[in-house]
Coordinates of C-alpha atoms in Angstrom, one line a residue:
Chain A
M4 CA 5.7 -9.5 8.8
G5 CA 7.8 -8.1 11.6
G6 CA 11.0 -9.4 9.8
D7 CA 10.0 -7.9 6.7
Q8 CA 9.4 -4.5 8.1
A9 CA 12.9 -4.6 9.9
A10 CA 14.4 -5.6 6.5
L11 CA 12.5 -2.8 4.8
S12 CA 13.5 0.0 7.5
Q13 CA 17.1 -1.1 7.0
I14 CA 17.1 -0.6 3.3
F15 CA 15.4 2.8 3.7
L16 CA 18.0 4.1 6.3
E17 CA 21.0 2.8 4.1
F18 CA 19.8 4.4 1.0
H19 CA 17.6 7.4 2.0
D20 CA 20.2 10.1 1.8
D21 CA 21.5 8.9 -1.5
L22 CA 17.9 8.6 -2.9
F23 CA 17.3 12.3 -1.4
N24 CA 20.5 13.7 -3.2
Y25 CA 19.7 12.1 -6.4
G26 CA 16.1 13.2 -6.2
M27 CA 16.9 16.7 -5.7
K28 CA 18.9 16.6 -8.9
L29 CA 15.8 15.7 -10.4
S30 CA 13.3 18.1 -9.1
A31 CA 14.3 21.1 -7.1
N32 CA 11.2 20.8 -5.2
D33 CA 11.9 18.7 -2.1
D34 CA 8.2 17.8 -1.4
I35 CA 8.2 16.0 -4.6
V36 CA 11.2 14.3 -3.7
K37 CA 10.2 13.4 -0.3
D38 CA 6.8 12.1 -1.2
S39 CA 8.3 10.0 -4.1
I40 CA 10.6 8.4 -1.8
Q41 CA 7.8 7.5 0.7
D42 CA 5.7 6.2 -2.4
L43 CA 8.6 4.1 -3.6
F44 CA 8.9 2.3 -0.4
L45 CA 5.5 2.0 0.2
K46 CA 5.2 0.2 -3.3
L47 CA 8.4 -1.8 -2.2
W48 CA 6.6 -2.9 0.7
K49 CA 3.3 -3.9 -1.1
N50 CA 5.3 -6.0 -3.7
R51 CA 7.9 -7.4 -1.2
Q52 CA 7.1 -10.9 -2.2
N53 CA 8.6 -9.9 -5.9
L54 CA 11.8 -8.5 -4.0
D55 CA 13.8 -11.5 -4.0
K56 CA 14.2 -11.2 -7.9
V57 CA 16.1 -7.8 -7.5
K58 CA 19.7 -8.8 -7.1
V59 CA 21.3 -5.3 -6.6
I60 CA 18.9 -2.8 -4.9
K61 CA 20.6 0.5 -5.3
P62 CA 20.2 0.7 -8.9
Y63 CA 16.8 -0.6 -8.6
L64 CA 15.9 2.0 -6.0
F65 CA 17.3 4.7 -8.2
K66 CA 15.5 3.8 -11.4
S67 CA 12.1 3.4 -9.3
L68 CA 12.9 7.1 -7.6
R69 CA 13.3 8.5 -11.1
H70 CA 10.1 7.1 -12.4
H71 CA 8.1 8.3 -9.2
I72 CA 9.6 11.7 -9.5
F73 CA 8.9 11.9 -13.3
D74 CA 5.3 10.7 -12.8
S75 CA 4.7 13.1 -10.0
I76 CA 6.0 16.0 -12.0
E77 CA 3.9 15.1 -15.0
L78 CA 0.8 14.7 -12.4
R79 CA 1.3 18.2 -11.2
K80 CA 1.7 19.6 -14.7
S81 CA -1.7 17.7 -15.6
L82 CA -3.2 19.1 -12.3
R83 CA -1.7 22.5 -13.2
L84 CA -0.3 22.5 -9.6
T85 CA 3.3 23.6 -11.0
D86 CA 5.5 26.3 -10.0
E87 CA 8.5 27.2 -12.3
E88 CA 10.8 25.2 -10.2
S89 CA 9.0 21.9 -10.1
N90 CA 8.1 21.9 -13.6
R91 CA 11.5 21.2 -14.8
A92 CA 12.5 17.6 -14.7
F93 CA 16.0 16.5 -14.7
E94 CA 17.1 20.3 -15.2
V95 CA 18.0 21.2 -11.6
V96 CA 21.2 23.5 -11.4
Y97 CA 24.1 22.6 -9.2
S98 CA 24.7 25.2 -6.6
H99 CA 27.5 26.0 -4.0
E100 CA 25.5 23.5 -1.5
D101 CA 26.6 20.6 -3.7
F102 CA 30.2 21.0 -3.0
L103 CA 32.5 21.3 -0.1
I104 CA 35.4 23.4 0.1
D105 CA 38.2 21.3 0.2
E106 CA 41.7 22.8 0.8
Q107 CA 42.8 21.3 -2.5
I108 CA 40.0 23.4 -4.3
N109 CA 39.6 27.1 -3.8
T110 CA 36.2 28.7 -4.4
E111 CA 37.2 30.1 -7.7
T112 CA 37.6 26.7 -9.0
R113 CA 34.4 25.4 -7.4
D114 CA 32.4 28.3 -9.2
K115 CA 33.8 27.3 -12.5
V116 CA 32.8 23.6 -12.0
I117 CA 29.4 24.6 -11.1
Q118 CA 29.2 26.9 -13.9
A119 CA 30.5 24.2 -16.1
L120 CA 28.2 21.4 -14.7
N121 CA 25.2 24.0 -15.4
Q122 CA 26.2 24.3 -19.2
L123 CA 25.5 20.7 -19.5
T124 CA 22.4 19.2 -21.0
P125 CA 20.3 17.7 -18.3
R126 CA 21.0 14.1 -19.6
Q127 CA 24.9 14.8 -19.3
R128 CA 24.5 16.4 -15.8
E129 CA 22.3 13.4 -14.7
A130 CA 24.9 10.7 -16.0
I131 CA 27.7 12.5 -14.7
Y132 CA 25.8 13.0 -11.1
L133 CA 25.4 9.1 -11.1
R134 CA 28.9 8.2 -12.3
Y135 CA 31.1 10.6 -10.3
F136 CA 28.8 11.7 -7.3
E137 CA 27.2 8.7 -6.7
E138 CA 30.1 6.4 -8.1
L139 CA 27.8 4.0 -9.9
E140 CA 29.5 1.9 -12.7
F141 CA 28.8 3.0 -16.3
S142 CA 26.4 -0.1 -16.5
T143 CA 24.5 0.7 -13.4
V144 CA 24.1 4.2 -14.9
A145 CA 22.8 2.7 -18.0
Q146 CA 20.4 0.8 -16.0
V147 CA 19.2 3.6 -13.9
M148 CA 18.8 6.0 -16.7
E149 CA 17.5 3.2 -18.9
M150 CA 20.0 3.8 -21.8
N151 CA 22.6 1.3 -23.4
V152 CA 26.1 1.6 -21.9
Q153 CA 27.5 2.8 -24.9
S154 CA 25.2 5.7 -25.0
V155 CA 25.9 6.4 -21.2
R156 CA 29.7 6.7 -22.1
N157 CA 29.0 9.0 -25.0
T158 CA 27.0 11.1 -22.9
I159 CA 29.4 11.3 -20.3
H160 CA 32.2 11.7 -22.6
R161 CA 30.4 14.7 -24.4
G162 CA 29.8 16.4 -21.0
M163 CA 33.3 16.0 -19.9
Q164 CA 34.3 17.6 -23.2
V165 CA 32.3 20.8 -22.2
M166 CA 33.5 20.9 -18.8
R167 CA 37.0 20.8 -19.8
D168 CA 36.7 23.4 -22.2
L169 CA 34.8 25.5 -19.8
M170 CA 37.0 25.1 -16.9
V171 CA 40.4 24.7 -18.1
L172 CA 41.0 28.0 -19.6
H173 CA 40.0 29.7 -16.4
V174 CA 41.3 27.6 -13.6
F175 CA 43.6 25.1 -14.9
F176 CA 46.7 27.1 -13.7
L177 CA 45.1 27.7 -10.3
M178 CA 45.2 24.0 -9.8
L179 CA 48.7 23.4 -11.0
G180 CA 50.1 26.5 -9.5
K181 CA 51.6 27.7 -12.6
S182 CA 50.4 30.7 -14.4
A183 CA 50.7 32.2 -17.7
D184 CA 52.2 29.3 -19.5
F185 CA 48.8 27.3 -19.6
F186 CA 46.9 30.5 -20.9
R187 CA 48.9 30.1 -24.0
V188 CA 48.0 26.4 -24.6
P189 CA 45.8 26.2 -27.3
I190 CA 42.7 24.4 -26.3
Chain B
M26 CA 48.8 -7.1 -13.0
S27 CA 47.5 -7.8 -16.4
V28 CA 45.3 -4.8 -16.1
F29 CA 48.3 -2.5 -15.6
Y30 CA 50.2 -4.0 -18.1
I31 CA 47.4 -3.2 -20.7
M32 CA 46.9 0.2 -19.1
E33 CA 50.8 0.7 -19.6
N34 CA 50.5 0.6 -23.2
H35 CA 47.0 2.2 -23.5
V36 CA 46.6 5.3 -25.6
F37 CA 45.0 8.2 -24.0
N38 CA 44.1 10.4 -26.9
N39 CA 42.4 13.3 -24.9
V40 CA 41.4 14.4 -21.2
E41 CA 38.0 12.5 -21.4
D42 CA 39.8 9.1 -22.0
F43 CA 41.7 9.4 -18.7
I44 CA 38.4 10.9 -16.9
L45 CA 36.4 7.9 -18.0
N46 CA 38.7 5.3 -17.1
E47 CA 37.9 3.3 -14.0
S48 CA 41.5 3.0 -12.8
F49 CA 42.3 6.5 -13.1
K50 CA 39.1 7.5 -11.2
E51 CA 40.2 5.2 -8.3
Y52 CA 43.6 6.9 -8.5
I53 CA 41.9 10.3 -7.9
L54 CA 40.0 8.8 -5.1
G55 CA 43.4 7.8 -3.8
N56 CA 42.3 4.8 -1.7
D57 CA 44.4 2.0 -3.4
K58 CA 48.2 2.5 -3.3
E59 CA 48.9 0.0 -5.9
I60 CA 47.0 2.2 -8.2
N61 CA 48.4 5.3 -7.0
N62 CA 51.8 3.9 -7.7
F63 CA 51.0 2.8 -11.0
W64 CA 49.7 6.0 -12.2
N65 CA 52.6 8.3 -10.5
N66 CA 55.0 5.7 -12.6
W67 CA 52.9 6.2 -15.7
I68 CA 52.9 9.6 -16.1
I69 CA 56.7 9.8 -15.4
N70 CA 57.0 7.4 -18.3
H71 CA 54.4 9.1 -20.6
P72 CA 55.6 13.1 -20.2
E73 CA 54.1 13.8 -23.5
Q74 CA 50.6 13.1 -21.9
M75 CA 51.4 15.4 -18.9
E76 CA 48.8 18.2 -20.1
E77 CA 45.7 15.8 -20.7
F78 CA 46.6 14.0 -17.6
N79 CA 46.6 17.0 -15.4
K80 CA 43.4 18.5 -16.7
A81 CA 41.6 15.2 -16.2
K82 CA 43.0 15.1 -12.7
M83 CA 41.6 18.5 -11.9
V84 CA 38.3 17.9 -13.3
L85 CA 37.8 14.4 -11.5
N86 CA 39.4 16.0 -8.4
V87 CA 36.7 18.7 -8.1
L88 CA 34.1 16.2 -9.0
L89 CA 34.9 13.1 -6.8
K90 CA 36.4 15.2 -3.7
A91 CA 34.5 18.1 -3.6
R92 CA 30.8 17.1 -3.8
K93 CA 28.9 17.1 -0.6
R94 CA 26.0 15.3 0.9
Q95 CA 22.9 17.7 1.4
V96 CA 20.2 16.1 2.9
T97 CA 17.7 18.3 4.5
V98 CA 15.4 15.9 5.8
S99 CA 15.9 13.4 8.6
K100 CA 16.0 9.6 7.3
D101 CA 14.6 8.7 11.0
S102 CA 11.7 10.9 10.8
A103 CA 11.0 9.7 7.3
L104 CA 11.1 6.0 8.2
A105 CA 8.7 6.8 11.0
E106 CA 6.3 8.4 8.4
L107 CA 6.7 5.3 6.3
I108 CA 6.1 3.0 9.1
K109 CA 2.9 4.8 9.7
K110 CA 1.9 4.6 6.1
I111 CA 2.5 1.0 5.8
K112 CA 0.2 0.4 9.2
L113 CA -2.5 1.9 7.3
E114 CA -2.0 0.2 4.0
N115 CA -2.2 -3.2 6.1
R116 CA -5.7 -2.3 7.1
P117 CA -8.4 -3.4 4.7
P118 CA -9.9 -0.6 2.9
K119 CA -13.1 1.1 4.4
H120 CA -16.3 0.4 2.4
N121 CA -17.2 4.3 2.1
V122 CA -16.6 4.3 -1.7
K123 CA -19.2 1.4 -2.3
L124 CA -21.8 3.4 -0.5
N125 CA -21.5 6.1 -3.1
R126 CA -22.7 3.5 -5.6
I127 CA -26.1 2.9 -4.0
P128 CA -27.9 6.1 -3.7
W129 CA -31.3 4.9 -1.7
L130 CA -28.7 3.4 0.9
R131 CA -27.4 6.7 1.5
V132 CA -30.5 8.3 1.9
A133 CA -31.9 5.5 4.1
A134 CA -28.8 6.1 6.2
F135 CA -29.3 9.8 6.5
L136 CA -33.1 9.4 7.3
L137 CA -32.3 6.7 10.0
L138 CA -29.5 8.9 11.5
V139 CA -32.0 11.8 11.5
L140 CA -34.6 9.3 13.5
A141 CA -31.8 8.2 15.6
V142 CA -31.0 11.8 16.5
A143 CA -34.6 12.7 17.0
I144 CA -35.4 10.0 19.3
V145 CA -32.1 10.7 21.4
W146 CA -33.4 14.2 21.7
R147 CA -36.7 13.3 22.5
N148 CA -35.8 10.8 24.9
S149 CA -33.4 12.8 26.7
R150 CA -36.3 15.6 27.2
E151 CA -38.8 13.0 28.2
T152 CA -37.2 10.9 30.5
K153 CA -34.8 13.4 32.2
P154 CA -36.9 13.5 35.3
S155 CA -37.4 9.6 35.6
N156 CA -34.6 7.4 36.2
V157 CA -34.9 5.5 32.9
N158 CA -32.0 5.3 30.4
P159 CA -32.9 6.7 27.3
V160 CA -32.1 4.4 24.2
C161 CA -31.9 4.9 20.4
Q162 CA -33.4 1.9 18.3
I163 CA -33.1 1.4 14.6
I164 CA -35.5 -1.2 13.2
V165 CA -34.9 -2.5 9.5
P166 CA -38.0 -4.1 8.0
I167 CA -37.5 -7.4 6.0
G168 CA -36.5 -6.7 2.6
E169 CA -34.4 -3.4 3.6
K170 CA -30.8 -2.9 4.8
S171 CA -29.4 0.0 6.6
Q172 CA -26.5 1.3 8.2
I173 CA -25.3 3.9 10.8
I174 CA -22.3 5.3 12.3
L175 CA -22.2 5.5 16.2
P176 CA -20.9 8.7 17.8
D177 CA -17.5 6.9 18.2
G178 CA -17.0 6.4 14.6
T179 CA -18.1 2.7 14.7
H180 CA -19.8 1.8 11.4
V181 CA -22.7 -0.6 11.8
W182 CA -24.6 -2.1 8.8
I183 CA -27.8 -3.7 9.9
N184 CA -29.4 -6.5 7.7
S185 CA -33.2 -7.0 7.0
G186 CA -35.5 -7.6 9.7
S187 CA -32.8 -6.3 12.2
R188 CA -33.1 -4.1 15.4
L189 CA -30.2 -2.6 17.0
T190 CA -30.5 -0.7 20.1
Y191 CA -28.1 1.4 22.2
P192 CA -28.2 3.8 24.9
A193 CA -28.4 7.6 24.3
K194 CA -25.2 7.9 26.4
Y195 CA -23.5 5.2 24.1
G196 CA -19.6 5.9 24.3
I197 CA -19.6 8.0 27.5
N198 CA -18.7 5.0 29.9
N199 CA -18.9 2.1 27.9
R200 CA -19.9 0.9 24.4
N201 CA -22.8 -1.3 24.5
V202 CA -25.2 -2.2 21.8
F203 CA -28.3 -4.7 21.7
L204 CA -28.8 -6.8 18.4
D205 CA -31.8 -8.7 17.3
G206 CA -31.1 -9.9 13.9
E207 CA -27.9 -9.7 11.8
A208 CA -25.3 -6.6 11.8
Y209 CA -21.8 -6.2 10.8
F210 CA -19.5 -4.1 12.8
D211 CA -16.7 -2.1 11.9
V212 CA -15.5 -1.0 15.4
T213 CA -13.3 2.0 16.0
K214 CA -10.6 1.2 18.5
Q215 CA -11.0 3.0 21.8
H216 CA -8.3 1.9 24.6
G217 CA -10.2 0.9 28.0
K218 CA -13.5 1.0 26.4
P219 CA -14.3 -2.4 24.9
F220 CA -17.4 -2.5 22.4
V221 CA -19.9 -4.9 23.6
V222 CA -22.8 -6.4 21.3
N223 CA -25.4 -8.3 23.4
T224 CA -27.9 -10.7 22.0
N225 CA -30.2 -12.7 23.7
D226 CA -28.0 -15.6 23.8
V227 CA -24.5 -14.3 23.5
K228 CA -22.4 -11.2 24.5
I229 CA -19.4 -10.5 22.3
R230 CA -16.7 -8.1 23.4
V231 CA -14.0 -6.6 20.9
L232 CA -11.6 -3.7 21.0
G233 CA -11.2 -2.6 17.3
T234 CA -12.2 -5.0 14.9
A235 CA -14.5 -6.0 12.1
F236 CA -17.1 -8.8 12.5
N237 CA -20.3 -9.9 11.5
V238 CA -23.2 -11.2 14.0
K239 CA -26.2 -13.4 12.9
G240 CA -28.6 -14.1 15.6
Y241 CA -32.1 -13.8 14.5
A242 CA -34.6 -15.0 16.9
S243 CA -35.8 -17.5 14.4
D244 CA -32.4 -19.0 13.9
R245 CA -31.0 -21.9 15.6
T246 CA -27.7 -20.4 16.4
V247 CA -26.1 -17.3 16.9
E248 CA -23.0 -16.9 14.5
T249 CA -20.2 -14.5 15.2
T250 CA -17.7 -14.4 12.0
V251 CA -14.8 -12.3 12.5
V252 CA -13.0 -10.3 9.5
R253 CA -10.0 -8.8 11.7
G254 CA -9.1 -8.5 14.9
L255 CA -10.1 -10.5 18.0
V256 CA -13.3 -11.1 19.2
R257 CA -14.5 -12.6 22.6
V258 CA -17.8 -14.4 22.5
E259 CA -19.4 -15.8 25.6
S260 CA -23.0 -17.2 26.4
V261 CA -25.1 -14.9 28.6
K262 CA -26.0 -17.6 30.7
D263 CA -22.4 -18.9 31.4
H264 CA -19.6 -16.6 31.6
S265 CA -17.0 -19.6 31.7
S266 CA -17.9 -20.4 28.2
A267 CA -15.7 -17.4 26.9
I268 CA -14.1 -18.2 23.5
F269 CA -11.7 -16.2 21.6
V270 CA -12.3 -15.9 17.8
N271 CA -9.6 -15.0 15.4
P272 CA -10.0 -13.6 11.6
N273 CA -11.4 -16.2 9.1
E274 CA -13.3 -18.2 12.2
K275 CA -16.6 -18.2 13.3
A276 CA -18.1 -18.9 16.9
V277 CA -21.3 -20.8 16.4
Y278 CA -23.5 -20.6 19.7
L279 CA -26.2 -23.3 19.6
K280 CA -29.5 -22.5 21.0
K281 CA -31.3 -25.2 23.1
G282 CA -32.1 -28.1 21.2
S283 CA -30.1 -27.9 18.3
Q284 CA -26.9 -29.8 17.3
L285 CA -23.9 -29.2 15.4
E286 CA -22.7 -31.2 12.5
I287 CA -19.4 -30.5 11.4
Q288 CA -18.4 -31.1 7.8
G289 CA -14.7 -31.2 6.9
N290 CA -13.8 -28.7 9.8
T291 CA -15.3 -25.9 7.6
V292 CA -18.5 -25.9 7.2
A293 CA -20.8 -26.2 10.2
K294 CA -24.5 -27.1 9.8
I295 CA -27.2 -27.4 12.5
I296 CA -29.6 -30.3 12.5
E297 CA -32.4 -30.0 14.5
K298 CA -32.7 -33.1 17.1
N299 CA -34.0 -34.1 20.4
T300 CA -31.1 -35.4 21.6
E301 CA -30.8 -36.8 25.0
K302 CA -27.1 -35.7 25.6
P303 CA -26.7 -32.0 26.5
V304 CA -24.2 -30.0 24.5
Q305 CA -20.7 -29.9 26.1
Q306 CA -19.6 -26.8 24.4
P307 CA -22.3 -24.3 24.0
I308 CA -19.8 -22.3 21.6
L309 CA -17.7 -23.8 18.9
V310 CA -15.4 -22.2 16.9
V311 CA -14.8 -23.2 13.2
K312 CA -12.7 -21.9 10.1
T313 CA -14.6 -20.1 7.6
N314 CA -14.3 -17.7 4.6
P315 CA -15.9 -14.4 6.2
E316 CA -16.5 -13.2 2.5
P317 CA -20.0 -15.0 1.7
V318 CA -21.0 -14.2 5.2
T319 CA -20.5 -10.5 5.1
C320 CA -21.3 -9.3 1.4
W321 CA -24.9 -8.6 2.2
K322 CA -23.6 -5.4 3.5
D323 CA -22.3 -4.8 -0.1
Q324 CA -25.7 -5.4 -1.5
L325 CA -24.6 -9.0 -2.6
L326 CA -26.7 -11.9 -2.0
V327 CA -24.1 -14.9 -1.7
F328 CA -24.9 -18.6 -1.4
S329 CA -21.6 -20.6 -0.6
D330 CA -22.4 -24.4 -0.3
E331 CA -25.8 -23.8 1.4
T332 CA -28.8 -26.0 1.6
F333 CA -31.8 -25.0 -0.1
E334 CA -33.6 -24.6 3.2
D335 CA -31.0 -22.2 4.4
M336 CA -31.2 -20.3 1.2
V337 CA -34.8 -19.9 1.6
V338 CA -34.7 -18.3 5.0
K339 CA -31.9 -15.9 3.4
M340 CA -34.2 -15.0 0.3
E341 CA -37.4 -14.4 2.5
R342 CA -35.5 -12.0 4.4
W343 CA -33.8 -10.3 1.4
Y344 CA -37.1 -10.0 -0.7
N345 CA -39.4 -10.0 2.0
I346 CA -41.6 -12.5 0.5
K347 CA -42.7 -15.9 1.8
I348 CA -41.2 -19.1 0.5
N349 CA -42.4 -22.7 0.7
L350 CA -40.4 -25.5 -0.1
K351 CA -43.2 -28.0 -0.9
D352 CA -40.8 -30.9 -1.9
S353 CA -38.9 -32.0 1.2
T354 CA -36.2 -33.8 -0.8
L355 CA -35.2 -30.2 -2.1
R356 CA -34.3 -29.2 1.5
M357 CA -30.8 -30.6 1.5
E358 CA -29.9 -29.7 -2.1
R359 CA -26.8 -27.5 -2.0
F360 CA -26.1 -24.3 -4.0
N361 CA -23.4 -21.9 -4.7
G362 CA -24.4 -18.3 -6.3
K363 CA -23.8 -14.8 -6.3
F364 CA -26.4 -12.1 -7.0
V365 CA -26.4 -8.3 -6.9
H366 CA -29.0 -6.2 -5.1
N367 CA -31.2 -5.5 -8.1
E368 CA -31.7 -9.1 -9.2
T369 CA -35.2 -10.1 -8.5
V370 CA -36.2 -13.2 -6.6
Y371 CA -37.4 -14.8 -10.0
Q372 CA -33.5 -14.5 -11.3
V373 CA -32.4 -16.2 -8.3
L374 CA -34.9 -19.2 -8.9
E375 CA -34.3 -19.2 -12.6
A376 CA -30.6 -19.6 -11.8
I377 CA -31.3 -22.5 -9.5
K378 CA -33.5 -24.0 -12.3
L379 CA -30.4 -24.4 -14.5
T380 CA -29.0 -26.9 -12.1
T381 CA -31.9 -28.3 -10.4
P382 CA -35.2 -29.5 -11.8
I383 CA -37.7 -27.1 -9.8
S384 CA -40.6 -25.3 -10.7
Y385 CA -42.1 -22.6 -8.8
K386 CA -45.5 -20.5 -8.5
L387 CA -46.7 -17.6 -7.1
V388 CA -49.7 -18.1 -4.9
N389 CA -51.2 -15.3 -2.6
N390 CA -47.8 -13.5 -2.5
E391 CA -45.9 -16.6 -1.3
I392 CA -43.7 -18.6 -3.9
N393 CA -44.2 -22.3 -3.7
I394 CA -41.3 -24.4 -5.0
T395 CA -41.7 -28.1 -6.2
R396 CA -39.5 -30.6 -7.8
K397 CA -40.1 -31.1 -11.5
H398 CA -40.1 -34.8 -12.0
N399 CA -40.2 -35.0 -15.8
Y400 CA -37.1 -32.8 -15.9
K401 CA -35.1 -33.2 -19.3
Y402 CA -31.7 -31.6 -20.1

């Protein structure tokens, strides 16, 4: 039992931050996210004898967290405990806090990315988050979001189209250090 | 290099084709030299796709390099919280919920509490000038059951025909109770203050545990069955007899003139015998399933491979009725059965009738049971 607890603690510490970040993209209410992570691991503990069947833990944890948060939001809705923010499952907007200011990317570019990301549908946003922020394989994103791989590809593809259209016009020249030429490129 | 070979001839129609390409993503991350070289050469060889290539590079660049971890909670404190919850989870559930299903029991418990408080109050007033220690006493008549929560939060269920006594200043210096009969204790842990159950024959010391003590004056044994935690049982007369009892074990103390018969290491049965040999070890520990022993507190009358003789004793206490086994051949018949609190003694007897040919008669408020000899299936 002591060994089990040590193993659980290790998994917890390893994935907590990733789970928290992902959770905050699903619900802006950090209490919901915190509680959901706790519930998730408590459930994991109760079902620890079945855990051997789980081959790769990260997608399993992500998928479970997704369910816990969704259930929690549904519960709050049914109990009328909701405020505006926690009500919107999977609709969290990106903000400056999600991005570092890299020397290669100026604030203007960053703002455009945020703006573009926020134009996407919740599904596109979530898929892009899992793919490019968490660097999950397409197949893993599919597993977490319970979609088939092709749908995930299509979702991300469409999302990127929107991002490109929104971003390129404004900032492409900034990135390449070029100017007016690119404004004339029909997009 | 086959992957790169394929890529060499791959047609990228638009920006998204680049973005979704696994190798291209690695290129933006810039961790793999080979991939970096490949894409740097690729774009030199495919100048016509420069525009898409650069757009894709920009979008991915922002996404992959500019993302930031924004964790606002400490994972260590979150883990500490989780461990606390796991520890709570490992405890068996409390029985408070079940209480609500039995309204009369709640009323009885409340009345007893009021009574106990009244006694404490009266005693504390009356006995102040003298040196006599005031005590609280709970007497549960045959056919009834009760429960009480002691000042330290320890929960006690008291079975029919039992008496629980404890000093009014219980919990101040020590936690001692005196039991005559049967009770189930769910003891709140208090460091440095062990909880002690005294019976006429044995003394039971615990810290925070749950256990059942059955030691009616008319019984031939005192049985301490442990549900969880660790319990120390010792004979009142002989302190060296102290023995530790773990969960799923019971300590059986033999009163004078009894002998223990162990069956298959799990069932202990006492037979009365005038034996010349004195019992070596007055307390024996045997493996047991605590469930049938403790379920009386949940209003279940359970017989688990018990002789008719023992069942009669239990039923008499449960139903407050005298039962006579008129046929001695019935005494050693064994039964299993489970009855809920509102089932009558007749329902129990009818159930026995299904497997054993008996007949019973109520005479002067006593039940006489005889074997039915011409029984046919």
